[in-house]
Amino acid sequence: MAKLSTEDLLEQFEGMTLIELSEFVKAFEEKFDVTAAAPVAVAAAGAGPAAAEAVEEQDEFDVILDGAGDKKIQVIKEVRALTSLGLKEAKDLVDTAGAKVLEKVAKDVAEKAKAQLEGAGAKVTVK
């Protein structure tokens, strides 16, 4: 098997959907027993109150779909409207329990997305 260059790999990834890339990352992590998550920085013991204030003032939120409910088609439509995913990708995301619909968005955007998804019948969590 010929070795692929970095450019060849990037071209292959460029043609993949986000769902396909996510599945690839999971398979890669399992195969090589690694994680793609960024390491979490540990706060110094002397940072006490300053670190606590930083945690309280969260400005980025994730909208997580816990379940589609009875009106799955409506939820898929809302997911497509919020994320601009294709029909298949949105359906796959709705079918995945605990899937992140939006990541690192402002509080008002997260609350609006939660309201839209819950209006369509979905169970949603904002973290």
PDB file of C-alpha atoms in Angstrom:
ATOM      1  CA  MET A   1       0.000   0.000   0.000  1.00  0.00           C
ATOM      2  CA  ALA A   2       1.400   3.386  -0.985  1.00  0.00           C
ATOM      3  CA  LYS A   3       1.952   5.920   1.761  1.00  0.00           C
ATOM      4  CA  LEU A   4      -0.247   9.035   1.567  1.00  0.00           C
ATOM      5  CA  SER A   5       1.321  12.440   2.019  1.00  0.00           C
ATOM      6  CA  THR A   6      -0.132  15.022   4.370  1.00  0.00           C
ATOM      7  CA  GLU A   7      -1.591  16.871   1.388  1.00  0.00           C
ATOM      8  CA  ASP A   8      -3.272  13.688   0.121  1.00  0.00           C
ATOM      9  CA  LEU A   9      -4.781  13.060   3.551  1.00  0.00           C
ATOM     10  CA  LEU A  10      -6.047  16.638   3.802  1.00  0.00           C
ATOM     11  CA  GLU A  11      -7.678  16.326   0.389  1.00  0.00           C
ATOM     12  CA  GLN A  12      -9.435  13.149   1.548  1.00  0.00           C
ATOM     13  CA  PHE A  13     -10.652  14.800   4.764  1.00  0.00           C
ATOM     14  CA  GLU A  14     -11.827  17.849   2.833  1.00  0.00           C
ATOM     15  CA  GLY A  15     -14.325  15.706   0.947  1.00  0.00           C
ATOM     16  CA  MET A  16     -15.804  14.172   4.114  1.00  0.00           C
ATOM     17  CA  THR A  17     -18.835  15.366   6.062  1.00  0.00           C
ATOM     18  CA  LEU A  18     -18.583  16.287   9.737  1.00  0.00           C
ATOM     19  CA  ILE A  19     -20.306  13.058  10.718  1.00  0.00           C
ATOM     20  CA  GLU A  20     -17.843  11.012   8.649  1.00  0.00           C
ATOM     21  CA  LEU A  21     -14.910  12.890  10.209  1.00  0.00           C
ATOM     22  CA  SER A  22     -16.326  12.300  13.677  1.00  0.00           C
ATOM     23  CA  GLU A  23     -16.634   8.573  12.977  1.00  0.00           C
ATOM     24  CA  PHE A  24     -13.062   8.542  11.632  1.00  0.00           C
ATOM     25  CA  VAL A  25     -11.726  10.233  14.774  1.00  0.00           C
ATOM     26  CA  LYS A  26     -13.539   7.703  16.983  1.00  0.00           C
ATOM     27  CA  ALA A  27     -12.126   4.798  14.969  1.00  0.00           C
ATOM     28  CA  PHE A  28      -8.636   6.356  15.075  1.00  0.00           C
ATOM     29  CA  GLU A  29      -8.854   6.798  18.847  1.00  0.00           C
ATOM     30  CA  GLU A  30      -9.946   3.182  19.322  1.00  0.00           C
ATOM     31  CA  LYS A  31      -7.328   1.743  16.938  1.00  0.00           C
ATOM     32  CA  PHE A  32      -4.376   3.616  18.468  1.00  0.00           C
ATOM     33  CA  ASP A  33      -5.729   3.949  22.033  1.00  0.00           C
ATOM     34  CA  VAL A  34      -5.422   7.746  22.072  1.00  0.00           C
ATOM     35  CA  THR A  35      -7.794  10.688  22.496  1.00  0.00           C
ATOM     36  CA  ALA A  36      -8.122  13.697  20.221  1.00  0.00           C
ATOM     37  CA  ALA A  37      -9.397  15.916  23.063  1.00  0.00           C
ATOM     38  CA  ALA A  38      -7.190  18.813  24.043  1.00  0.00           C
ATOM     39  CA  PRO A  39      -5.538  18.361  27.442  1.00  0.00           C
ATOM     40  CA  VAL A  40      -7.244  20.268  30.249  1.00  0.00           C
ATOM     41  CA  ALA A  41      -5.039  22.784  32.003  1.00  0.00           C
ATOM     42  CA  VAL A  42      -4.884  22.328  35.763  1.00  0.00           C
ATOM     43  CA  ALA A  43      -5.323  25.564  37.721  1.00  0.00           C
ATOM     44  CA  ALA A  44      -2.622  26.421  40.223  1.00  0.00           C
ATOM     45  CA  ALA A  45      -3.587  26.088  43.906  1.00  0.00           C
ATOM     46  CA  GLY A  46      -2.909  29.792  44.524  1.00  0.00           C
ATOM     47  CA  ALA A  47      -5.430  30.888  41.883  1.00  0.00           C
ATOM     48  CA  GLY A  48      -8.411  30.024  44.169  1.00  0.00           C
ATOM     49  CA  PRO A  49     -11.030  32.833  43.894  1.00  0.00           C
ATOM     50  CA  ALA A  50      -9.902  34.055  40.460  1.00  0.00           C
ATOM     51  CA  ALA A  51     -10.311  30.576  38.998  1.00  0.00           C
ATOM     52  CA  ALA A  52     -13.753  30.194  40.603  1.00  0.00           C
ATOM     53  CA  GLU A  53     -14.931  33.474  39.040  1.00  0.00           C
ATOM     54  CA  ALA A  54     -13.707  32.386  35.621  1.00  0.00           C
ATOM     55  CA  VAL A  55     -15.745  29.171  35.858  1.00  0.00           C
ATOM     56  CA  GLU A  56     -18.913  31.032  36.942  1.00  0.00           C
ATOM     57  CA  GLU A  57     -18.774  33.448  34.005  1.00  0.00           C
ATOM     58  CA  GLN A  58     -19.152  30.926  31.220  1.00  0.00           C
ATOM     59  CA  ASP A  59     -19.613  32.601  27.841  1.00  0.00           C
ATOM     60  CA  GLU A  60     -19.590  29.578  25.533  1.00  0.00           C
ATOM     61  CA  PHE A  61     -22.273  26.919  25.643  1.00  0.00           C
ATOM     62  CA  ASP A  62     -22.973  23.591  23.940  1.00  0.00           C
ATOM     63  CA  VAL A  63     -26.485  22.610  22.858  1.00  0.00           C
ATOM     64  CA  ILE A  64     -26.849  18.845  23.343  1.00  0.00           C
ATOM     65  CA  LEU A  65     -29.714  16.823  21.896  1.00  0.00           C
ATOM     66  CA  ASP A  66     -30.811  14.235  24.473  1.00  0.00           C
ATOM     67  CA  GLY A  67     -33.684  12.800  22.448  1.00  0.00           C
ATOM     68  CA  ALA A  68     -35.807  13.518  19.390  1.00  0.00           C
ATOM     69  CA  GLY A  69     -39.170  12.785  20.994  1.00  0.00           C
ATOM     70  CA  ASP A  70     -42.236  11.855  18.950  1.00  0.00           C
ATOM     71  CA  LYS A  71     -41.768  14.441  16.183  1.00  0.00           C
ATOM     72  CA  LYS A  72     -38.422  13.296  14.817  1.00  0.00           C
ATOM     73  CA  ILE A  73     -38.956  14.869  11.375  1.00  0.00           C
ATOM     74  CA  GLN A  74     -39.617  18.297  12.926  1.00  0.00           C
ATOM     75  CA  VAL A  75     -36.485  17.955  15.046  1.00  0.00           C
ATOM     76  CA  ILE A  76     -34.427  17.034  11.963  1.00  0.00           C
ATOM     77  CA  LYS A  77     -35.765  20.153  10.212  1.00  0.00           C
ATOM     78  CA  GLU A  78     -34.775  22.339  13.175  1.00  0.00           C
ATOM     79  CA  VAL A  79     -31.302  20.757  13.342  1.00  0.00           C
ATOM     80  CA  ARG A  80     -30.829  21.462   9.626  1.00  0.00           C
ATOM     81  CA  ALA A  81     -31.943  25.083  10.124  1.00  0.00           C
ATOM     82  CA  LEU A  82     -29.566  25.577  13.052  1.00  0.00           C
ATOM     83  CA  THR A  83     -26.515  23.820  11.618  1.00  0.00           C
ATOM     84  CA  SER A  84     -26.865  23.910   7.815  1.00  0.00           C
ATOM     85  CA  LEU A  85     -26.210  20.151   7.724  1.00  0.00           C
ATOM     86  CA  GLY A  86     -27.538  18.022   4.918  1.00  0.00           C
ATOM     87  CA  LEU A  87     -30.564  15.792   5.428  1.00  0.00           C
ATOM     88  CA  LYS A  88     -28.568  12.603   6.066  1.00  0.00           C
ATOM     89  CA  GLU A  89     -26.116  14.297   8.439  1.00  0.00           C
ATOM     90  CA  ALA A  90     -28.952  15.944  10.399  1.00  0.00           C
ATOM     91  CA  LYS A  91     -30.808  12.619  10.642  1.00  0.00           C
ATOM     92  CA  ASP A  92     -27.639  10.865  11.843  1.00  0.00           C
ATOM     93  CA  LEU A  93     -27.099  13.595  14.444  1.00  0.00           C
ATOM     94  CA  VAL A  94     -30.708  13.297  15.687  1.00  0.00           C
ATOM     95  CA  ASP A  95     -30.358   9.504  15.866  1.00  0.00           C
ATOM     96  CA  THR A  96     -27.215   9.824  18.035  1.00  0.00           C
ATOM     97  CA  ALA A  97     -28.027  10.125  21.732  1.00  0.00           C
ATOM     98  CA  GLY A  98     -26.189  12.979  23.429  1.00  0.00           C
ATOM     99  CA  ALA A  99     -25.096  14.589  20.144  1.00  0.00           C
ATOM    100  CA  LYS A 100     -23.899  18.194  20.201  1.00  0.00           C
ATOM    101  CA  VAL A 101     -26.024  20.273  17.844  1.00  0.00           C
ATOM    102  CA  LEU A 102     -24.091  23.496  18.467  1.00  0.00           C
ATOM    103  CA  GLU A 103     -20.733  23.944  20.177  1.00  0.00           C
ATOM    104  CA  LYS A 104     -19.222  26.996  21.849  1.00  0.00           C
ATOM    105  CA  VAL A 105     -22.027  29.438  21.089  1.00  0.00           C
ATOM    106  CA  ALA A 106     -23.179  32.496  23.028  1.00  0.00           C
ATOM    107  CA  LYS A 107     -25.789  32.049  25.745  1.00  0.00           C
ATOM    108  CA  ASP A 108     -28.563  33.796  23.795  1.00  0.00           C
ATOM    109  CA  VAL A 109     -27.905  31.627  20.708  1.00  0.00           C
ATOM    110  CA  ALA A 110     -27.902  28.481  22.859  1.00  0.00           C
ATOM    111  CA  GLU A 111     -31.181  29.439  24.557  1.00  0.00           C
ATOM    112  CA  LYS A 112     -32.823  30.266  21.212  1.00  0.00           C
ATOM    113  CA  ALA A 113     -31.674  26.929  19.728  1.00  0.00           C
ATOM    114  CA  LYS A 114     -32.937  25.090  22.821  1.00  0.00           C
ATOM    115  CA  ALA A 115     -36.343  26.772  22.498  1.00  0.00           C
ATOM    116  CA  GLN A 116     -36.571  25.896  18.786  1.00  0.00           C
ATOM    117  CA  LEU A 117     -35.631  22.261  19.338  1.00  0.00           C
ATOM    118  CA  GLU A 118     -37.936  21.862  22.328  1.00  0.00           C
ATOM    119  CA  GLY A 119     -40.722  23.477  20.291  1.00  0.00           C
ATOM    120  CA  ALA A 120     -40.219  20.702  17.736  1.00  0.00           C
ATOM    121  CA  GLY A 121     -40.513  18.067  20.493  1.00  0.00           C
ATOM    122  CA  ALA A 122     -36.871  17.332  21.301  1.00  0.00           C
ATOM    123  CA  LYS A 123     -35.239  16.964  24.720  1.00  0.00           C
ATOM    124  CA  VAL A 124     -32.315  19.397  24.918  1.00  0.00           C
ATOM    125  CA  THR A 125     -29.587  20.266  27.426  1.00  0.00           C
ATOM    126  CA  VAL A 126     -27.445  23.415  27.391  1.00  0.00           C
ATOM    127  CA  LYS A 127     -24.022  23.059  29.041  1.00  0.00           C
TER     128      LYS A 127
END
